[in-house]
Amino acid sequence: MDLSAAGFVPSRVSGPREAREAIAAEGAALVPGVAGEAEAVAFGRRVMGARAVRIGTQIEATKERQEREGRTLAAQPPDARGRTRAFAPTDERMVAHNDGFAFGDLAPDYLFLWCERPAERGGESFLIDTRRLIALLAAAEETVALADFCREVPVDHSEPHHPQDTLAPIVRMTRSGRFQGRYHPYLSPAPGEREAAHWPLVRAWEEAVVRARDTGPMFRAEAGDLICVDNYRVLHGRDGHSDPRRRVCSIWGWSTEAVAVPEGPLDFIAPRSAA
Ligand SMILES: [Fe+2]
């Protein structure tokens, strides 16, 4: 089944209003020529405009940081379901994800990826529109049941050691009217008697995301590029690279349309419970 049309290259725009319109229409936009991290944060705030509630740099993605935090995760024991957390090696293509998935409803609704320095080779970006992906699955007889499952059946969005107290479908419309489609490598069926029956559907969603990622387009973010993303609707990631000097900042933004806005700092490395 051809799911490549769920992947897309963001339109290049210049001002915050154009970016806001492109994000609303297509799920993302690319703004070149953003001179620094502070400028990127300020631009993101202007994209959210009057709806901005909170914005700031959450992650400075570098090879060194990923290796350091990967060692911390590797030292954590499995959770009650036997799941462990890990970062894939930097030289592998990244798993598609919404940023902040460990925080469930507190995840940011906007994401601004500012490229300070691209990898010398590799590290190209990809974006997947989950609204388009679900529409493709719903349109084909062999995957319509998968699309229904994603829209109707609540699942566990928790990451190991970061339990969430609510279950929710993989795809939903939020109360503010935003489309939200989620994927990360720890998605699990809700515990209970349907758990075993639902695992193949969770795995099928994973396979659809991987197929969209590996058949869709990739694009290169250059120094100064700001990729503005609807983090509810769009999954992102990058291809493998081995350049220790590559640096990309993940700036997280919450608007008044977010399901929930966190008050304090967010730490997804330290365990939140021993469960
Ligand atoms: Fe990310």
Tab-separated table of C-alpha atoms and ligand atoms in Angstrom:
chain	number	residue	atom	x	y	z
A	1	MET	CA	0.000	0.000	0.000
A	2	ASP	CA	1.352	3.409	-0.988
A	3	LEU	CA	1.497	5.708	2.044
A	4	SER	CA	4.213	8.003	0.672
A	5	ALA	CA	1.722	10.871	0.208
A	6	ALA	CA	1.524	11.246	4.012
A	7	GLY	CA	5.105	12.538	3.963
A	8	PHE	CA	5.710	16.106	2.851
A	9	VAL	CA	8.262	18.847	2.402
A	10	PRO	CA	7.243	22.060	4.201
A	11	SER	CA	6.561	25.183	2.136
A	12	ARG	CA	9.170	27.952	2.481
A	13	VAL	CA	7.669	31.119	3.915
A	14	SER	CA	9.058	34.295	5.496
A	15	GLY	CA	6.815	35.993	8.069
A	16	PRO	CA	4.995	34.658	11.161
A	17	ARG	CA	1.546	35.140	9.626
A	18	GLU	CA	2.510	33.170	6.517
A	19	ALA	CA	3.976	30.461	8.734
A	20	ARG	CA	0.779	30.307	10.805
A	21	GLU	CA	-1.323	29.966	7.644
A	22	ALA	CA	0.946	27.272	6.162
A	23	ILE	CA	0.916	25.314	9.438
A	24	ALA	CA	-2.882	25.451	9.537
A	25	ALA	CA	-3.195	24.350	5.901
A	26	GLU	CA	-0.353	21.845	5.550
A	27	GLY	CA	0.842	21.015	9.074
A	28	ALA	CA	4.255	22.721	8.861
A	29	ALA	CA	6.280	25.524	7.273
A	30	LEU	CA	9.976	26.276	6.786
A	31	VAL	CA	11.352	29.722	7.535
A	32	PRO	CA	14.931	30.323	6.333
A	33	GLY	CA	17.378	32.881	7.682
A	34	VAL	CA	16.625	32.821	11.424
A	35	ALA	CA	19.846	34.144	12.916
A	36	GLY	CA	19.918	32.679	16.428
A	37	GLU	CA	18.183	30.605	19.063
A	38	ALA	CA	16.619	33.624	20.790
A	39	GLU	CA	15.308	34.869	17.434
A	40	ALA	CA	13.850	31.407	16.768
A	41	VAL	CA	12.000	31.431	20.100
A	42	ALA	CA	10.716	34.957	19.421
A	43	PHE	CA	9.582	33.952	15.926
A	44	GLY	CA	7.747	30.918	17.326
A	45	ARG	CA	5.939	33.142	19.801
A	46	ARG	CA	4.840	35.438	16.959
A	47	VAL	CA	3.607	32.431	14.963
A	48	MET	CA	1.312	31.490	17.870
A	49	GLY	CA	0.419	35.166	18.208
A	50	ALA	CA	-2.295	36.064	20.692
A	51	ARG	CA	-2.792	32.380	21.472
A	52	ALA	CA	0.772	31.932	22.787
A	53	VAL	CA	0.925	30.693	26.386
A	54	ARG	CA	4.396	29.227	26.848
A	55	ILE	CA	7.466	28.733	24.639
A	56	GLY	CA	11.086	27.815	25.203
A	57	THR	CA	13.962	25.597	24.102
A	58	GLN	CA	13.448	22.099	25.460
A	59	ILE	CA	16.165	20.109	23.744
A	60	GLU	CA	19.489	20.937	22.152
A	61	ALA	CA	19.898	17.937	19.892
A	62	THR	CA	23.552	17.045	19.567
A	63	LYS	CA	25.271	13.704	19.206
A	64	GLU	CA	27.070	14.205	22.519
A	65	ARG	CA	23.843	14.936	24.411
A	66	GLN	CA	22.039	11.985	22.856
A	67	GLU	CA	24.842	9.603	23.827
A	68	ARG	CA	24.995	10.962	27.382
A	69	GLU	CA	21.234	10.766	27.952
A	70	GLY	CA	21.101	7.404	26.184
A	71	ARG	CA	23.456	6.005	28.822
A	72	THR	CA	21.149	7.315	31.580
A	73	LEU	CA	18.130	5.637	29.962
A	74	ALA	CA	20.021	2.377	29.423
A	75	ALA	CA	20.743	2.196	33.164
A	76	GLN	CA	17.021	2.311	34.041
A	77	PRO	CA	15.345	-1.070	34.748
A	78	PRO	CA	12.339	-2.336	32.738
A	79	ASP	CA	8.916	-1.072	33.837
A	80	ALA	CA	6.050	-3.289	35.075
A	81	ARG	CA	5.255	-4.286	31.479
A	82	GLY	CA	8.871	-5.237	30.812
A	83	ARG	CA	9.470	-2.181	28.624
A	84	THR	CA	12.761	-0.308	28.580
A	85	ARG	CA	13.624	3.077	27.124
A	86	ALA	CA	16.414	3.758	24.674
A	87	PHE	CA	17.629	6.301	22.149
A	88	ALA	CA	18.529	4.771	18.800
A	89	PRO	CA	22.119	5.388	17.707
A	90	THR	CA	22.569	8.772	16.019
A	91	ASP	CA	23.620	7.115	12.769
A	92	GLU	CA	20.194	5.429	12.400
A	93	ARG	CA	17.084	7.018	10.890
A	94	MET	CA	15.044	8.386	13.768
A	95	VAL	CA	11.694	6.893	14.772
A	96	ALA	CA	8.915	9.286	13.701
A	97	HIS	CA	7.343	10.951	16.723
A	98	ASN	CA	5.510	13.941	18.142
A	99	ASP	CA	7.811	15.810	20.517
A	100	GLY	CA	6.987	15.553	24.209
A	101	PHE	CA	5.116	12.267	23.842
A	102	ALA	CA	6.234	11.206	27.305
A	103	PHE	CA	4.066	13.970	28.764
A	104	GLY	CA	0.760	12.928	27.189
A	105	ASP	CA	-1.754	15.773	27.332
A	106	LEU	CA	1.009	18.146	28.456
A	107	ALA	CA	2.935	17.757	25.187
A	108	PRO	CA	3.382	21.029	23.250
A	109	ASP	CA	0.953	21.713	20.409
A	110	TYR	CA	3.627	23.614	18.433
A	111	LEU	CA	7.218	22.625	17.703
A	112	PHE	CA	9.915	24.844	16.211
A	113	LEU	CA	13.059	23.044	15.083
A	114	TRP	CA	15.858	25.555	14.614
A	115	CYS	CA	18.907	24.285	12.751
A	116	GLU	CA	22.057	26.007	13.973
A	117	ARG	CA	24.389	23.657	12.112
A	118	PRO	CA	23.386	20.776	9.821
A	119	ALA	CA	25.344	17.547	9.616
A	120	GLU	CA	28.054	17.630	7.003
A	121	ARG	CA	26.432	14.549	5.459
A	122	GLY	CA	23.084	12.914	6.239
A	123	GLY	CA	20.622	14.032	8.895
A	124	GLU	CA	17.924	15.035	6.369
A	125	SER	CA	14.528	15.744	7.924
A	126	PHE	CA	11.151	14.137	7.321
A	127	LEU	CA	7.593	15.105	8.248
A	128	ILE	CA	4.481	12.889	8.252
A	129	ASP	CA	0.970	14.340	8.234
A	130	THR	CA	-1.066	11.934	10.398
A	131	ARG	CA	-4.336	13.452	9.134
A	132	ARG	CA	-3.350	12.478	5.603
A	133	LEU	CA	-2.057	9.095	6.791
A	134	ILE	CA	-5.353	8.217	8.506
A	135	ALA	CA	-7.299	9.324	5.420
A	136	LEU	CA	-5.165	7.004	3.249
A	137	LEU	CA	-5.730	4.092	5.648
A	138	ALA	CA	-9.480	4.784	5.834
A	139	ALA	CA	-9.756	4.841	2.023
A	140	ALA	CA	-8.379	1.321	1.510
A	141	GLU	CA	-10.480	-1.740	2.270
A	142	GLU	CA	-7.593	-3.660	3.831
A	143	THR	CA	-6.767	-0.880	6.317
A	144	VAL	CA	-10.151	0.672	7.115
A	145	ALA	CA	-10.334	-1.391	10.335
A	146	LEU	CA	-6.940	0.024	11.355
A	147	ALA	CA	-8.174	3.587	10.737
A	148	ASP	CA	-11.279	2.871	12.838
A	149	PHE	CA	-9.137	1.452	15.651
A	150	CYS	CA	-6.909	4.535	15.619
A	151	ARG	CA	-9.914	6.859	15.844
A	152	GLU	CA	-12.070	4.950	18.301
A	153	VAL	CA	-10.118	2.760	20.713
A	154	PRO	CA	-8.332	4.377	23.673
A	155	VAL	CA	-4.739	3.187	24.102
A	156	ASP	CA	-1.929	3.794	26.576
A	157	HIS	CA	0.359	6.615	25.395
A	158	SER	CA	2.744	6.227	28.348
A	159	GLU	CA	6.463	5.878	28.007
A	160	PRO	CA	8.129	3.399	30.411
A	161	HIS	CA	8.632	5.056	33.829
A	162	HIS	CA	6.371	7.969	32.801
A	163	PRO	CA	2.854	6.614	33.459
A	164	GLN	CA	-0.057	8.720	32.203
A	165	ASP	CA	-3.333	8.551	34.047
A	166	THR	CA	-5.518	8.823	30.957
A	167	LEU	CA	-6.092	6.611	27.938
A	168	ALA	CA	-6.912	8.167	24.562
A	169	PRO	CA	-7.317	7.055	20.946
A	170	ILE	CA	-4.250	7.321	18.693
A	171	VAL	CA	-6.151	9.905	16.635
A	172	ARG	CA	-8.632	12.405	18.023
A	173	MET	CA	-10.066	15.862	17.684
A	174	THR	CA	-9.203	17.947	20.723
A	175	ARG	CA	-11.786	20.056	22.521
A	176	SER	CA	-10.286	23.135	20.823
A	177	GLY	CA	-10.871	21.546	17.406
A	178	ARG	CA	-7.298	20.506	16.627
A	179	PHE	CA	-6.556	17.205	14.886
A	180	GLN	CA	-4.166	15.094	16.943
A	181	GLY	CA	-2.495	11.928	15.607
A	182	ARG	CA	0.206	10.371	17.703
A	183	TYR	CA	3.001	7.878	17.334
A	184	HIS	CA	5.991	6.921	19.447
A	185	PRO	CA	7.772	3.610	19.963
A	186	TYR	CA	6.129	2.778	23.332
A	187	LEU	CA	2.435	2.973	22.359
A	188	SER	CA	0.590	0.025	23.949
A	189	PRO	CA	-3.001	-1.216	24.052
A	190	ALA	CA	-4.987	-0.392	27.189
A	191	PRO	CA	-4.372	-3.057	29.823
A	192	GLY	CA	-7.216	-5.549	30.150
A	193	GLU	CA	-8.999	-8.342	28.364
A	194	ARG	CA	-8.699	-6.790	24.848
A	195	GLU	CA	-4.998	-6.108	25.215
A	196	ALA	CA	-3.781	-9.158	23.252
A	197	ALA	CA	-6.357	-8.569	20.497
A	198	HIS	CA	-5.308	-4.934	20.138
A	199	TRP	CA	-1.539	-5.466	19.907
A	200	PRO	CA	-1.635	-6.340	16.163
A	201	LEU	CA	-3.495	-3.078	15.467
A	202	VAL	CA	-0.980	-0.999	17.436
A	203	ARG	CA	1.786	-2.769	15.485
A	204	ALA	CA	-0.051	-2.118	12.193
A	205	TRP	CA	-0.173	1.618	13.004
A	206	GLU	CA	3.553	1.469	13.675
A	207	GLU	CA	4.127	-0.253	10.305
A	208	ALA	CA	2.053	2.412	8.525
A	209	VAL	CA	4.140	5.183	10.127
A	210	VAL	CA	7.398	3.440	9.213
A	211	ARG	CA	6.204	2.936	5.622
A	212	ALA	CA	5.188	6.587	5.301
A	213	ARG	CA	8.583	7.619	6.701
A	214	ASP	CA	10.639	5.353	4.441
A	215	THR	CA	8.764	6.062	1.201
A	216	GLY	CA	8.002	9.768	1.701
A	217	PRO	CA	10.252	12.714	0.827
A	218	MET	CA	13.219	13.895	2.896
A	219	PHE	CA	14.560	17.448	2.923
A	220	ARG	CA	17.666	19.142	4.223
A	221	ALA	CA	17.452	21.850	6.863
A	222	GLU	CA	20.270	24.355	6.408
A	223	ALA	CA	21.844	26.599	9.050
A	224	GLY	CA	19.273	29.212	10.096
A	225	ASP	CA	16.257	27.215	8.935
A	226	LEU	CA	13.320	27.109	11.351
A	227	ILE	CA	10.916	24.221	10.754
A	228	CYS	CA	7.566	25.256	12.268
A	229	VAL	CA	5.374	22.237	13.042
A	230	ASP	CA	1.849	21.477	14.253
A	231	ASN	CA	3.136	18.961	16.811
A	232	TYR	CA	-0.353	17.502	17.291
A	233	ARG	CA	-0.889	16.672	13.624
A	234	VAL	CA	2.607	16.031	12.285
A	235	LEU	CA	5.306	13.492	13.152
A	236	HIS	CA	8.925	14.426	12.559
A	237	GLY	CA	12.411	12.998	12.625
A	238	ARG	CA	15.706	12.962	10.759
A	239	ASP	CA	17.905	10.546	8.913
A	240	GLY	CA	21.025	9.097	10.507
A	241	HIS	CA	24.246	11.098	10.677
A	242	SER	CA	27.603	10.917	12.420
A	243	ASP	CA	28.550	14.589	12.684
A	244	PRO	CA	29.245	15.603	16.310
A	245	ARG	CA	28.944	19.285	15.328
A	246	ARG	CA	25.330	19.058	14.107
A	247	ARG	CA	23.100	21.142	16.401
A	248	VAL	CA	19.340	21.546	16.208
A	249	CYS	CA	17.201	23.128	18.950
A	250	SER	CA	13.732	21.776	19.704
A	251	ILE	CA	11.637	24.736	20.836
A	252	TRP	CA	8.311	23.732	22.377
A	253	GLY	CA	5.283	25.999	22.205
A	254	TRP	CA	1.912	25.780	23.905
A	255	SER	CA	-1.025	27.834	22.715
A	256	THR	CA	-4.460	28.334	24.181
A	257	GLU	CA	-5.502	25.424	21.926
A	258	ALA	CA	-3.263	22.936	23.763
A	259	VAL	CA	-5.094	20.193	25.670
A	260	ALA	CA	-3.061	21.128	28.764
A	261	VAL	CA	-0.139	23.421	29.536
A	262	PRO	CA	2.540	22.361	32.058
A	263	GLU	CA	3.491	24.783	34.801
A	264	GLY	CA	6.990	23.697	35.738
A	265	PRO	CA	10.019	22.343	33.898
A	266	LEU	CA	9.656	19.080	31.960
A	267	ASP	CA	12.182	16.273	32.417
A	268	PHE	CA	11.716	13.154	30.347
A	269	ILE	CA	15.001	11.508	31.279
A	270	ALA	CA	14.456	10.997	35.018
A	271	PRO	CA	11.834	8.374	35.924
A	272	ARG	CA	8.561	9.831	37.225
A	273	SER	CA	7.725	6.726	39.219
A	274	ALA	CA	9.175	3.344	39.997
A	275	ALA	CA	6.262	1.591	38.257
B	1	FE	FE	11.736	15.338	18.165
